[in-house]
């Protein structure tokens, strides 16, 4: 005789600080799972009640009172004949724990405290939480189920506990952040652990974006042989049903849907769209505006914005100067027209000339008064000021268009093209920007072909090309990946076949641009090592270059 | 018969990433301590070899090789007849430890691994270090000495270990960060622990500043009765000699100097000076420049800069507009003259008018075209652009002049008066800015009296006063302290006697300004809860206001 266990993994967009709203989401989903999916058990993400990552909101004195009230409400209002697992923070003897409560029959039947805290800097787990010291198994339909939260499931010691406790399956609550190919990493880990423990693992995770963090969802299930049996669609809310059939010796996973994995470009494009949409909508901006230059970066940002928010919420501004090519203006206007967004042109010459005249007598005393980065930065800053003035008047969020390659080497102007509240491409390398452009055009052509094919230029001086001051982006991006994401030394990078002079130049630019990055707008994290969250270098230091 | 132990606490400014330089500092100080101070033992700060806080430099592959080389050099080059304690990071079986080596007779006699890691967010200790699991005592002149690093000494469990091991004294290596009245906290804790353990404690700490962190020094010694017997001068390098006389039953601390404690104003003023001086000198800036408005904030920043760097390294720029009072220009010029700094005037009207004209047709379509924050921000941003252009040309570091009160409520313009590389007053409340001004003038009058006495104004619209849009600073600062530093709820603040409407308005301003603070320049931390390092709120959240 087989025992059936119908589980629903609730891949929801829980909101930070919105305890009442999250309780409602939990109640609505539970009722749906019971009545429409005949669920025995529903699993909500890690820290569902307060949202992830609530950061210092966790320290507010009223957090505990609010959580207590929310738990009491759930006891009363959850369907009594459904098992429900909910994550939340909990204070006990002055220690805060990352907990999971098991609700059933109008009561909390058991509480698990997360045992393994991650050390990655996006979580700051040690600032807020004390690790729990005991594993927990619960019984549902006489099936013994081990409960884990977040980092637990990545630890062999946790899997060994579940085996030692003779659990029949593992259920894991998560708020797992996205980076490129993260889903494959999760599934590989789950497969290894399931095989090792000879039990299925059900993995529920949150979806949505919170400031720089992206939660892609990725809820999935593997059977006791380590085969993937269920995968939720990425980047969307879903109540994923999984049916398990337990016999005395075995367990089958049935009636579950395996969504296909997305391509790299599709996953990043969707991640960036969701991140921007959540940031704009959750912060109540009426729309976004950006400077459209005729170049690839602003073209891709415009496409993402219009796709994510709808064309009526996007304003594009072309701000030409003497060095702006006519084709830049034509291409910018063409894309704006194709995408149906508001488009205007504001020339910056009057402001640039006003600055130049005021500064002329001061600079005349100095050795060189030629057009150098000072004058180039002035152009960028006049553009930044214009966008900020428009934003001040209409409340639209200014998007900055710098990509990760530029941010890495400081090829951008503080308070100029770096001015703005959100940077969609902050963690996207220049080569990936091109890949995203081609990917987007493969769905429907919105970015003029010439924007993709012409050599990139900041157009801040006559006939300027990026290639005049930077190595080709193929080389730049790979050297940056090795240095920034892999922590390789200059020597190790040179050994891979790059010219020493090029490598040292790039590394030096990265090192001296740290101060700029500290003042950069927030933007979505799509790599394991983003600027802002994951890479913390001292500005002031005497470390030997590239060592 | 008494046993004598002469110890030197080496309160030095170790440099981040400068392993060779730090080794040289250790060697020079050791030779001096042996020959001029007849020391038996010299104690260097926590993580002396790599400097504190090296952050992700600790992850570089070559760090371990460099540390190994440094330790070998110290074995060879340190005086063989001196006991030397040095802090450094160490990789072992893929775990990194925060260690202290005991050098003697050309060898490392013993290694201690820090057991208690701090959870405060300025340290990020868990990102880099694994806690050690064993206490260590070393023997010098038959005196048993327990070794601690940083957080260890704050933990009762550590003191109990030292007692259980029957140590005769404790030596603690530190890189302890400054905040107001921190020295009193340190000494109180040391006194309590010494009394409890019935043994003296010697506390050596680093001095100097590193980005936002300030190390005030604060090296000191308490005897077995908990009395303070030695205190180093704050904010300066010093090799502090402490002589201990051990009898069978007792221990006396002799021949040590107790420097007086500084007043609150003096300690903050010196902290800000040291922080700016270290930032400027260690990053190789030829000097600093700032906008001088005739107001109190820029007056105090100018005083700190001229005092810290010398007048010849400071340039002040007055950038008047229609709303700038004549007395503002007079007072700015007077202070610049008194302090002997370079001073110039650049009017911003041509740029503001150029922007206004370009924007006029765009704004004409909108309901209101009156002078609102858009126009005010334009003025501030024209000033920011001018300062950045000057900085671009001469390489001087732009100082921003915003204080903590303004930063808290967002009473500053992104890319305007927030433009710059270093913010000396970032963690200083408006009231403390006034106290610092009076303190500085008590040494010698450099800030015109009228700057201190006149009502503060941003001078961005006709007859504007801060008090028109903000509560009086006495009230504002106290409400901010309760909310930002003490995490009080609105209800708790109102119970202290503040008007509900005022409190809710202030708290709302703090909450909605989080995005601005993310893009603020780095500045010295002088409180327990600074923006930037210690207070991490999500930008996007639905937490109920003031709860």
CSV table of N, CA and C in Angstrom, one decimal, chain A residues 276 280 286-290 292 298 301-317 336 339-344 394 396-397 399:
chain,number,residue,atom,x,y,z
A,276,UNK,N,13.8,45.4,-12.4
A,276,UNK,CA,13.4,46.8,-12.6
A,276,UNK,C,11.9,47.0,-12.3
A,280,UNK,N,10.6,49.6,-9.4
A,280,UNK,CA,9.7,50.7,-9.8
A,280,UNK,C,8.4,50.6,-9.2
A,286,UNK,N,6.1,56.6,-10.9
A,286,UNK,CA,5.2,56.6,-12.0
A,286,UNK,C,5.8,56.1,-13.3
A,287,UNK,N,7.1,56.1,-13.4
A,287,UNK,CA,7.7,55.6,-14.6
A,287,UNK,C,9.2,55.8,-14.5
A,288,UNK,N,9.9,55.6,-15.6
A,288,UNK,CA,11.4,55.8,-15.6
A,288,UNK,C,11.8,56.7,-16.8
A,289,UNK,N,12.9,57.3,-16.6
A,289,UNK,CA,13.4,58.1,-17.8
A,289,UNK,C,14.9,57.8,-17.9
A,290,UNK,N,15.4,57.9,-19.1
A,290,UNK,CA,16.8,57.6,-19.3
A,290,UNK,C,17.3,58.5,-20.5
A,292,UNK,N,19.1,58.5,-23.9
A,292,UNK,CA,19.3,57.6,-25.0
A,292,UNK,C,20.4,58.2,-25.9
A,298,UNK,N,22.4,52.2,-23.7
A,298,UNK,CA,21.1,52.8,-23.4
A,298,UNK,C,20.0,52.1,-24.3
A,301,UNK,N,18.9,49.1,-22.2
A,301,UNK,CA,18.2,49.6,-21.0
A,301,UNK,C,16.8,50.0,-21.5
A,302,UNK,N,16.7,50.7,-22.6
A,302,UNK,CA,15.4,51.2,-23.0
A,302,UNK,C,14.5,50.0,-23.4
A,303,UNK,N,15.1,49.0,-24.0
A,303,UNK,CA,14.3,47.8,-24.4
A,303,UNK,C,13.8,47.1,-23.1
A,304,UNK,N,14.7,46.9,-22.1
A,304,UNK,CA,14.3,46.3,-20.9
A,304,UNK,C,13.2,47.0,-20.2
A,305,UNK,N,13.4,48.4,-20.1
A,305,UNK,CA,12.4,49.2,-19.4
A,305,UNK,C,11.0,49.1,-20.1
A,306,UNK,N,11.0,49.3,-21.4
A,306,UNK,CA,9.7,49.3,-22.1
A,306,UNK,C,9.1,47.9,-22.0
A,307,UNK,N,9.9,46.8,-22.1
A,307,UNK,CA,9.3,45.5,-21.9
A,307,UNK,C,8.8,45.2,-20.5
A,308,UNK,N,9.5,45.7,-19.5
A,308,UNK,CA,9.2,45.5,-18.2
A,308,UNK,C,8.0,46.3,-17.7
A,309,UNK,N,7.9,47.5,-18.1
A,309,UNK,CA,7.0,48.5,-17.5
A,309,UNK,C,5.8,48.9,-18.5
A,310,UNK,N,6.1,48.6,-19.8
A,310,UNK,CA,5.1,49.2,-20.8
A,310,UNK,C,5.7,50.5,-21.3
A,311,UNK,N,5.5,50.7,-22.6
A,311,UNK,CA,6.1,51.9,-23.2
A,311,UNK,C,5.6,53.2,-22.6
A,312,UNK,N,4.3,53.2,-22.1
A,312,UNK,CA,3.8,54.4,-21.6
A,312,UNK,C,4.4,54.9,-20.3
A,313,UNK,N,5.2,54.1,-19.7
A,313,UNK,CA,5.9,54.4,-18.4
A,313,UNK,C,7.4,54.8,-18.7
A,314,UNK,N,7.8,54.9,-19.9
A,314,UNK,CA,9.2,55.2,-20.2
A,314,UNK,C,9.4,56.4,-21.0
A,315,UNK,N,10.3,57.3,-20.6
A,315,UNK,CA,10.7,58.5,-21.3
A,315,UNK,C,12.1,58.4,-21.7
A,316,UNK,N,12.4,58.7,-23.0
A,316,UNK,CA,13.8,58.7,-23.4
A,316,UNK,C,14.2,60.1,-23.8
A,317,UNK,N,15.4,60.5,-23.5
A,317,UNK,CA,15.9,61.8,-23.8
A,317,UNK,C,17.2,61.7,-24.5
A,336,UNK,N,13.2,54.6,-30.2
A,336,UNK,CA,12.1,55.2,-29.4
A,336,UNK,C,10.8,55.1,-30.2
A,339,UNK,N,9.6,51.4,-30.3
A,339,UNK,CA,9.1,50.9,-29.0
A,339,UNK,C,8.0,51.8,-28.5
A,340,UNK,N,7.7,52.9,-29.1
A,340,UNK,CA,6.5,53.7,-28.7
A,340,UNK,C,6.7,54.4,-27.4
A,341,UNK,N,7.9,54.8,-27.1
A,341,UNK,CA,8.1,55.5,-25.8
A,341,UNK,C,8.2,57.0,-26.1
A,342,UNK,N,7.9,57.8,-25.1
A,342,UNK,CA,8.1,59.3,-25.2
A,342,UNK,C,9.5,59.6,-25.5
A,343,UNK,N,9.8,60.5,-26.4
A,343,UNK,CA,11.1,60.8,-26.8
A,343,UNK,C,11.3,62.3,-27.0
A,344,UNK,N,12.3,62.9,-26.4
A,344,UNK,CA,12.6,64.3,-26.6
A,344,UNK,C,14.1,64.5,-26.8
A,394,UNK,N,8.9,65.4,-12.5
A,394,UNK,CA,7.8,64.5,-12.7
A,394,UNK,C,7.8,63.2,-11.9
A,396,UNK,N,9.8,60.7,-12.1
A,396,UNK,CA,10.2,59.5,-12.8
A,396,UNK,C,11.6,59.1,-12.2
A,397,UNK,N,11.8,57.8,-12.2
A,397,UNK,CA,13.1,57.3,-11.7
A,397,UNK,C,14.1,57.3,-12.9
A,399,UNK,N,17.2,56.0,-14.9
A,399,UNK,CA,18.0,54.8,-15.1
A,399,UNK,C,19.3,55.2,-15.6
